[in-house]
Amino acid sequence: MNRMTSITKAFTTLIVTSVGTILGSTSAHAAGDLAFDETSNLFVADGHSISKFARDGTKSTFAAGLKYPLGLCFDGKGNLFVSDGAVTDPKSSILKFTVDGKRSKFATGISSVGMAFDRAGDLFVSQGDAIFKFTPEGKKSTFISSKIANFIDLAFDRGGNLFVLDQAVTVPGLGHSIFEITPDGMKSTFATGLEDPSGLAVDTTGNVYVTVVTPADASSHAILKFSPDGTNSTFTSVLGADVARGLGVDRAGSVFVWTGHSILKVDPSGTPSTFASEWVSPDKQWEYKRWIDGHGPGIVKADTTQVVLDFSEELKVDRTGEGAVVWAPDSKRLAFNYSPPHAHHTTYETVALYQLREDKWVALQSPVDEASERAQLAQLARKHSPKNTYRKADSSPVRDDLKVRSWTDANTVILYAYSAGNGGEAAALFTLKFDAKGDFKIVKMHRMSEKELEEKQ
């Protein structure tokens, strides 16, 4: 697929309200859920926090207690800007973090996955059918507006050209598009026919990268590479079933992809490696795989295909659901959060626990049993306190969630249980303590308040 060079016809519906604004060049920082600072530290939005990864992969928490961080990008002074909150949330805002982590509100009432700075220090933010421009002082203006657009990601090249990823389909059968706006306001279609694109980045030499779905069944994802003249090639198909939540390029030209559980690094030649992963055990000996030879999730020895634990043999796993492993800090225990088969109009998640014994993973007692009848919160509450029946969660809920939230140490795990049905909703946190044999007892229960539930939602 070659570049389409029609300057005005393919983009006539866009209205540039600030034609003539000179866009300066920036480094190859990308919008989305990840971004690099000037010293090549990588920042990633995950859940309600922002993690910082040093160049050697060492992880630390940069910011916590956020609503829903998106659209990370840095200005020329090293300040990190983050869109926090859902697009539909009127209280959403753009936050500014200084180099030392001090937080302030830069703008309110706006949320976006796409943000990028020009050299002049102006911030460009995509939201729905518009792209807004903020001066360094926070003055807002409309840069682009279109009734048929759905702008999701932005990136500048070194020449000051703004690339815009649009998920709106303007012409049936043509898929989605990337638009290019030059510093003098000229606009063109850079690429079209993209299947469900989700991330955009530009490297220092002007190559444009975008993540797309490859087959019609949306079972596989790839990163496409466009040279400055628009020539298209597949950069890598290593993503497989994983959806890119963030895309960025470092100064060496390596592409980094955040999948929600792992950060993949693909060097300029297209060779992939794992930069960091929540699915690799802390001791780097074991790795969780969502699919093994096409027949289900399990654990393999790291950097091999040797299966040591096949969850599809041990458990009834709904193949349409996404499982996840949470490792104990000493890599001797793991929790597998997964979804068993269930009625399509309900949500059902539960957890299985395992312990390593003489190089073999063995199943531990489940926190709940089959008698729970999909009322896991009620059963756990009764175990902790026989007098506590948790009546709001007793009757066959339409949503029944039980998952490990975290390990506080090698022997202590925090379980999150949520239940919703005709009787209302309820949630609680349970602290489980394990002995050397792997037997556990519930040592603490925290009933979540309505305010905590609202914040969780």
Coordinates of C-alpha atoms in Angstrom, one line a residue:
M1 CA 0.0 0.0 0.0
N2 CA 1.6 3.3 -1.2
R3 CA 1.2 6.7 0.1
M4 CA -1.8 8.7 -1.1
T5 CA -0.7 12.2 -2.0
S6 CA -4.0 14.0 -2.6
I7 CA -3.5 17.1 -0.5
T8 CA -7.1 18.4 -0.1
K9 CA -9.6 16.0 -1.6
A10 CA -8.9 13.2 0.9
F11 CA -9.2 15.5 3.9
T12 CA -11.7 18.1 2.9
T13 CA -13.9 17.6 5.9
L14 CA -11.2 18.8 8.3
I15 CA -11.2 22.4 9.3
V16 CA -7.9 23.8 10.4
T17 CA -8.7 26.8 12.6
S18 CA -5.1 27.8 13.2
V19 CA -3.5 27.5 9.7
G20 CA 0.0 28.9 9.7
T21 CA 0.9 27.8 13.1
I22 CA 4.5 26.7 12.9
L23 CA 5.1 23.3 14.5
G24 CA 8.6 22.7 15.7
S25 CA 10.4 19.4 15.8
T26 CA 10.4 17.0 18.8
S27 CA 12.2 13.9 19.7
A28 CA 10.7 10.6 18.9
H29 CA 8.3 10.5 21.9
A30 CA 5.0 8.9 21.3
A31 CA 1.6 9.4 22.8
G32 CA -0.4 6.6 24.3
D33 CA 0.3 4.6 27.4
L34 CA 4.1 4.9 27.3
A35 CA 6.7 7.6 26.7
F36 CA 10.4 8.1 27.0
D37 CA 12.1 11.0 28.9
E38 CA 15.3 12.7 27.7
T39 CA 17.5 10.1 29.4
S40 CA 15.7 7.1 27.9
N41 CA 13.8 6.2 31.0
L42 CA 10.5 4.6 30.0
F43 CA 7.2 5.6 31.7
V44 CA 4.1 3.4 31.4
A45 CA 0.5 3.9 32.5
D46 CA -0.9 0.9 34.2
G47 CA -4.2 0.8 36.0
H48 CA -4.2 3.6 38.5
S49 CA -0.4 4.3 38.5
I50 CA 2.5 5.3 36.3
S51 CA 5.6 3.1 36.4
K52 CA 9.1 4.1 35.5
F53 CA 11.6 1.7 33.9
A54 CA 15.3 2.5 33.8
R55 CA 17.2 1.5 30.7
D56 CA 18.2 -1.8 32.4
G57 CA 14.5 -2.6 33.0
T58 CA 14.5 -1.8 36.7
K59 CA 10.9 -0.8 37.7
S60 CA 9.8 1.8 40.2
T61 CA 6.5 3.6 40.8
F62 CA 6.5 7.2 39.6
A63 CA 2.9 8.2 40.4
A64 CA 0.0 6.4 42.1
G65 CA -3.6 7.0 43.0
L66 CA -4.7 8.1 39.5
K67 CA -8.1 7.5 38.0
Y68 CA -7.3 6.3 34.5
P69 CA -4.0 7.6 33.1
L70 CA -3.5 7.8 29.3
G71 CA -1.7 9.9 26.7
L72 CA 1.7 10.2 28.3
C73 CA 4.1 12.7 26.7
F74 CA 7.0 14.9 27.8
D75 CA 7.6 18.6 27.1
G76 CA 11.0 20.0 26.3
K77 CA 11.7 20.7 30.0
G78 CA 11.3 17.1 31.1
N79 CA 7.8 17.5 32.6
L80 CA 5.5 14.6 32.1
F81 CA 1.9 15.3 31.0
V82 CA -0.8 12.7 31.6
S83 CA -4.5 12.6 30.6
D84 CA -6.3 11.2 33.6
G85 CA -9.9 10.0 33.6
A86 CA -12.3 8.5 31.1
V87 CA -13.4 10.6 28.1
T88 CA -17.0 10.6 29.4
D89 CA -15.9 11.8 32.9
P90 CA -16.5 15.6 33.2
K91 CA -13.9 15.6 36.0
S92 CA -11.1 14.2 33.8
S93 CA -8.0 16.4 33.5
I94 CA -4.5 16.7 32.1
L95 CA -2.0 16.5 34.8
K96 CA 1.6 17.8 34.8
F97 CA 4.4 16.1 36.7
T98 CA 7.7 17.8 37.2
V99 CA 10.9 15.9 37.0
D100 CA 10.8 15.3 40.8
G101 CA 7.2 14.1 40.7
K102 CA 5.3 17.1 41.9
R103 CA 1.8 17.0 40.4
S104 CA -0.5 19.8 39.3
K105 CA -3.5 20.2 37.0
F106 CA -2.7 21.7 33.6
A107 CA -6.3 21.5 32.1
T108 CA -9.7 20.2 33.2
G109 CA -12.6 18.6 31.5
I110 CA -10.6 16.8 28.8
S111 CA -9.2 13.3 28.4
S112 CA -7.3 11.7 25.5
V113 CA -5.1 8.8 24.5
G114 CA -3.3 11.1 22.0
M115 CA -1.1 14.0 23.2
A116 CA 2.1 15.4 21.7
F117 CA 4.3 18.5 22.1
D118 CA 5.8 20.6 19.4
R119 CA 9.2 22.4 19.8
A120 CA 7.5 25.7 20.8
G121 CA 6.1 23.9 23.9
D122 CA 2.5 23.8 22.7
L123 CA 0.5 20.7 23.6
F124 CA -1.7 19.1 21.0
V125 CA -4.5 16.9 22.4
S126 CA -6.9 14.7 20.4
Q127 CA -10.5 14.2 21.7
G128 CA -13.1 12.6 19.6
D129 CA -13.7 14.7 16.5
A130 CA -11.2 17.4 17.4
I131 CA -7.6 18.2 18.1
F132 CA -7.0 21.0 20.6
K133 CA -3.9 23.1 21.1
F134 CA -2.7 24.3 24.5
T135 CA -0.1 27.0 24.9
P136 CA 2.5 26.5 27.7
E137 CA 0.4 28.8 29.9
G138 CA -2.7 26.5 29.3
K139 CA -4.6 28.6 26.8
K140 CA -6.8 26.3 24.8
S141 CA -7.8 26.6 21.1
T142 CA -9.2 24.3 18.5
F143 CA -6.6 23.2 16.0
I144 CA -8.7 20.7 14.0
S145 CA -12.4 19.9 14.0
S146 CA -14.4 17.4 11.9
K147 CA -17.8 15.9 12.4
I148 CA -16.8 12.5 10.9
A149 CA -13.4 12.0 12.7
N150 CA -12.4 9.9 15.7
F151 CA -8.8 11.1 16.4
I152 CA -7.0 8.8 18.8
D153 CA -3.3 9.2 18.6
L154 CA -0.8 11.9 17.6
A155 CA 3.0 12.1 16.9
F156 CA 5.3 14.7 15.5
D157 CA 8.3 14.0 13.3
R158 CA 11.6 16.0 13.4
G159 CA 10.4 18.2 10.6
G160 CA 7.4 19.4 12.6
N161 CA 4.8 17.4 10.6
L162 CA 1.9 16.2 12.8
F163 CA 0.7 12.6 12.2
V164 CA -2.8 11.9 13.3
L165 CA -4.4 8.4 13.7
D166 CA -8.1 8.5 12.8
Q167 CA -10.4 5.5 13.6
A168 CA -13.4 7.0 11.8
V169 CA -14.2 5.3 8.5
T170 CA -14.9 8.1 6.0
V171 CA -15.2 5.8 2.9
P172 CA -16.7 2.3 3.2
G173 CA -14.1 -0.4 2.6
L174 CA -11.1 1.8 3.0
G175 CA -10.5 1.1 6.7
H176 CA -8.9 3.7 8.9
S177 CA -6.3 6.4 8.1
I178 CA -3.3 8.3 9.2
F179 CA -3.3 12.0 8.3
E180 CA -0.3 14.3 8.0
I181 CA -0.4 18.0 8.6
T182 CA 2.7 20.0 7.6
P183 CA 4.0 23.0 9.7
D184 CA 2.3 25.4 7.3
G185 CA -1.1 23.7 7.8
M186 CA -1.2 21.6 4.6
K187 CA -3.0 18.3 5.1
S188 CA -3.0 15.0 3.3
T189 CA -3.8 11.3 3.8
F190 CA -0.5 9.6 4.6
A191 CA -1.9 6.1 4.8
T192 CA -5.3 4.4 4.6
G193 CA -6.9 0.9 4.6
L194 CA -5.7 0.3 8.2
E195 CA -7.6 -2.4 10.1
D196 CA -8.4 -1.3 13.7
P197 CA -5.2 0.8 14.3
S198 CA -4.4 1.5 18.0
G199 CA -1.0 3.1 18.4
L200 CA 1.2 5.6 16.5
A201 CA 4.9 6.5 16.8
V202 CA 7.5 8.3 14.7
D203 CA 11.3 7.7 14.9
T204 CA 14.1 10.3 14.5
T205 CA 14.5 9.5 10.8
G206 CA 10.8 10.0 10.0
N207 CA 9.6 6.4 9.8
V208 CA 6.0 6.0 11.1
Y209 CA 4.9 3.0 13.1
V210 CA 1.3 1.9 13.7
T211 CA -0.2 -1.2 15.3
V212 CA -3.0 -2.9 13.4
V213 CA -5.1 -6.1 13.3
T214 CA -4.0 -8.4 10.6
P215 CA -6.6 -11.1 9.9
A216 CA -10.4 -10.6 9.7
D217 CA -11.0 -12.5 13.0
A218 CA -8.8 -10.0 14.9
S219 CA -6.8 -12.9 16.4
S220 CA -3.4 -11.4 15.5
H221 CA -1.8 -7.9 15.6
A222 CA 1.2 -6.5 13.8
I223 CA 3.3 -3.3 13.7
L224 CA 3.4 -1.7 10.2
K225 CA 6.3 0.6 9.3
F226 CA 5.9 3.5 6.8
S227 CA 9.0 5.1 5.4
P228 CA 8.9 8.9 5.0
D229 CA 7.6 8.5 1.4
G230 CA 4.7 6.3 2.6
T231 CA 6.1 2.9 1.6
N232 CA 4.5 0.2 3.8
S233 CA 6.0 -2.9 5.2
T234 CA 5.3 -5.2 8.2
F235 CA 7.9 -4.4 10.9
T236 CA 6.9 -7.2 13.2
S237 CA 4.1 -9.7 13.9
V238 CA 5.4 -10.6 17.3
L239 CA 2.4 -9.2 19.1
G240 CA 0.2 -12.1 18.2
A241 CA -3.1 -11.9 20.1
D242 CA -1.9 -9.1 22.3
V243 CA -3.3 -5.6 21.7
A244 CA -0.9 -2.7 21.9
R245 CA -1.8 -0.2 24.6
G246 CA 1.1 2.0 23.9
L247 CA 3.8 2.4 21.3
G248 CA 7.0 4.4 21.4
V249 CA 10.5 4.6 19.8
D250 CA 13.7 5.3 21.7
R251 CA 16.7 7.3 20.3
A252 CA 18.4 4.2 19.0
G253 CA 15.3 3.4 16.8
S254 CA 14.0 0.4 18.8
V255 CA 10.2 0.2 19.0
F256 CA 8.7 -0.5 22.4
V257 CA 5.2 -1.9 22.8
W258 CA 3.1 -2.0 26.0
T259 CA 0.6 -4.9 25.9
G260 CA -0.9 -4.4 29.4
H261 CA 1.3 -7.2 30.9
S262 CA 4.6 -6.9 29.0
I263 CA 6.9 -4.4 27.4
L264 CA 8.3 -5.8 24.1
K265 CA 11.3 -4.3 22.5
V266 CA 11.9 -4.6 18.7
D267 CA 15.3 -3.4 17.5
P268 CA 15.6 -1.6 14.1
S269 CA 16.2 -4.9 12.3
G270 CA 12.8 -6.2 13.6
T271 CA 14.3 -8.6 16.1
P272 CA 12.0 -8.8 19.2
S273 CA 12.9 -9.3 22.9
T274 CA 11.1 -8.9 26.2
F275 CA 12.1 -5.7 28.0
A276 CA 9.9 -6.3 31.0
S277 CA 7.0 -8.5 31.8
E278 CA 4.6 -9.2 34.6
W279 CA 4.2 -12.7 33.2
V280 CA 7.9 -13.6 33.8
S281 CA 8.6 -14.7 37.4
P282 CA 10.8 -12.4 39.5
D283 CA 13.7 -14.9 39.4
K284 CA 13.4 -15.1 35.5
Q285 CA 13.0 -18.9 35.6
W286 CA 9.3 -19.2 34.6
E287 CA 7.0 -17.5 32.1
Y288 CA 3.2 -17.4 31.6
K289 CA 2.0 -18.0 28.1
R290 CA -1.6 -17.3 27.1
W291 CA -1.5 -19.9 24.3
I292 CA 0.8 -23.0 24.1
D293 CA 0.7 -24.8 20.8
G294 CA -2.8 -23.3 20.3
H295 CA -4.5 -25.2 23.1
G296 CA -4.6 -23.0 26.2
P297 CA -2.6 -21.1 28.8
G298 CA 0.2 -22.4 31.0
I299 CA 3.7 -22.0 32.4
V300 CA 6.9 -22.7 30.5
K301 CA 10.5 -22.5 31.5
A302 CA 11.7 -19.1 30.6
D303 CA 13.1 -18.6 27.0
T304 CA 11.9 -22.2 26.1
T305 CA 8.8 -24.0 24.9
Q306 CA 9.0 -26.6 27.7
V307 CA 5.6 -26.7 29.4
V308 CA 5.8 -27.2 33.2
L309 CA 2.1 -26.4 34.0
D310 CA -0.8 -26.6 31.6
F311 CA -3.8 -24.7 33.0
S312 CA -6.1 -26.2 30.3
E313 CA -5.5 -29.6 31.7
E314 CA -5.9 -28.6 35.3
L315 CA -8.8 -26.2 35.0
K316 CA -11.9 -25.4 33.0
V317 CA -10.7 -22.2 31.2
D318 CA -13.0 -20.2 29.0
R319 CA -10.9 -19.8 25.9
T320 CA -12.5 -16.5 25.0
G321 CA -11.4 -15.0 28.3
E322 CA -8.0 -13.5 29.2
G323 CA -6.2 -15.1 32.1
A324 CA -3.3 -13.5 34.0
V325 CA -0.6 -14.7 36.4
V326 CA 0.4 -12.9 39.6
W327 CA 3.8 -14.1 40.9
A328 CA 4.8 -14.2 44.6
P329 CA 8.0 -12.2 45.1
D330 CA 10.2 -15.3 45.7
S331 CA 8.8 -17.0 42.6
K332 CA 7.7 -20.0 44.6
R333 CA 4.0 -19.4 44.4
L334 CA 1.7 -18.0 41.7
A335 CA -2.0 -17.1 41.3
F336 CA -3.8 -17.6 38.1
N337 CA -6.8 -15.3 37.6
Y338 CA -9.0 -16.7 34.9
S339 CA -12.6 -17.0 33.7
P340 CA -14.3 -20.5 33.7
P341 CA -17.0 -21.2 31.1
H342 CA -20.2 -19.4 32.1
A343 CA -23.5 -18.0 30.7
H344 CA -22.8 -15.3 28.1
H345 CA -25.0 -12.8 29.9
T346 CA -22.9 -13.0 33.1
T347 CA -19.3 -12.3 34.2
Y348 CA -17.5 -14.9 36.2
E349 CA -13.8 -14.8 37.2
T350 CA -12.0 -16.9 39.8
V351 CA -8.5 -17.8 40.9
A352 CA -6.3 -20.9 41.2
L353 CA -3.2 -21.0 43.4
Y354 CA 0.0 -23.1 42.9
Q355 CA 3.2 -23.7 44.7
L356 CA 6.6 -24.9 43.5
R357 CA 7.8 -28.1 45.1
E358 CA 11.1 -29.6 43.9
D359 CA 10.9 -28.0 40.5
K360 CA 7.2 -29.1 40.1
W361 CA 4.2 -26.8 40.2
V362 CA 1.4 -28.3 42.3
A363 CA -2.1 -27.0 42.9
L364 CA -3.1 -25.5 46.3
Q365 CA -6.4 -25.5 48.0
S366 CA -8.8 -23.1 46.3
P367 CA -10.1 -20.1 48.3
V368 CA -13.6 -21.2 47.2
D369 CA -15.2 -24.5 46.2
E370 CA -17.8 -25.7 43.8
A371 CA -20.5 -25.2 46.4
S372 CA -20.0 -21.5 46.0
E373 CA -22.4 -21.6 43.1
R374 CA -20.8 -18.5 41.7
A375 CA -21.3 -16.5 45.0
Q376 CA -17.6 -16.4 45.9
L377 CA -17.8 -13.2 47.9
A378 CA -20.5 -14.6 50.1
Q379 CA -18.6 -17.9 50.7
L380 CA -15.4 -16.1 51.6
A381 CA -17.2 -13.7 53.9
R382 CA -18.8 -16.7 55.8
K383 CA -15.4 -18.4 56.1
H384 CA -13.9 -15.3 57.7
S385 CA -16.9 -14.7 59.9
P386 CA -19.6 -17.3 60.2
K387 CA -22.1 -14.7 61.4
N388 CA -21.4 -12.6 58.3
T389 CA -23.7 -13.9 55.5
Y390 CA -23.1 -11.0 53.2
R391 CA -26.8 -11.1 52.1
K392 CA -26.3 -8.6 49.2
A393 CA -24.1 -11.1 47.5
D394 CA -25.8 -14.4 48.2
S395 CA -28.2 -14.9 45.3
S396 CA -26.6 -16.1 42.0
P397 CA -25.0 -12.8 40.9
V398 CA -24.8 -11.7 37.3
R399 CA -21.2 -10.6 38.0
D400 CA -19.0 -12.7 40.3
D401 CA -15.3 -11.7 40.4
L402 CA -12.5 -13.2 42.5
K403 CA -8.9 -12.4 41.7
V404 CA -5.6 -12.0 43.4
R405 CA -4.7 -8.3 43.5
S406 CA -1.2 -8.6 44.8
W407 CA 1.3 -10.4 47.0
T408 CA 2.5 -8.3 49.9
D409 CA 5.3 -10.8 50.6
A410 CA 6.1 -14.4 49.7
N411 CA 3.5 -15.8 52.1
T412 CA 0.7 -13.2 52.0
V413 CA -1.8 -12.5 49.2
I414 CA -4.6 -10.0 48.8
L415 CA -7.8 -11.3 47.2
Y416 CA -10.4 -8.9 45.7
A417 CA -14.0 -10.2 45.6
Y418 CA -16.8 -8.4 43.9
S419 CA -20.5 -9.4 43.4
A420 CA -23.4 -7.7 41.7
G421 CA -26.9 -8.8 41.1
N422 CA -30.5 -8.0 41.8
G423 CA -29.7 -7.4 45.5
G424 CA -27.1 -4.7 44.7
E425 CA -23.3 -4.8 44.6
A426 CA -20.7 -5.6 47.2
A427 CA -16.9 -6.0 47.4
A428 CA -14.3 -6.9 49.9
L429 CA -10.5 -7.5 50.2
F430 CA -9.3 -10.6 51.9
T431 CA -5.8 -11.2 53.3
L432 CA -4.6 -14.8 53.0
K433 CA -1.6 -16.1 54.9
F434 CA 0.2 -19.3 53.7
D435 CA 2.3 -21.7 55.7
A436 CA 5.3 -23.7 54.4
K437 CA 3.0 -26.5 53.1
G438 CA 0.8 -24.1 51.2
D439 CA -2.2 -24.2 53.5
F440 CA -3.7 -20.8 54.1
K441 CA -6.0 -19.0 56.4
I442 CA -7.9 -15.7 56.1
V443 CA -6.4 -13.3 58.6
K444 CA -8.2 -10.1 57.5
M445 CA -11.3 -8.9 55.7
H446 CA -11.9 -5.4 54.5
R447 CA -15.5 -4.6 53.4
M448 CA -15.3 -1.9 50.7
S449 CA -17.5 1.1 51.2
E450 CA -19.8 2.6 48.6
K451 CA -17.2 5.3 48.0
E452 CA -14.5 2.8 47.5
L453 CA -16.7 0.9 45.1
E454 CA -17.4 4.0 43.2
E455 CA -13.7 4.8 42.9
K456 CA -13.0 1.2 41.9
Q457 CA -15.6 1.4 39.1

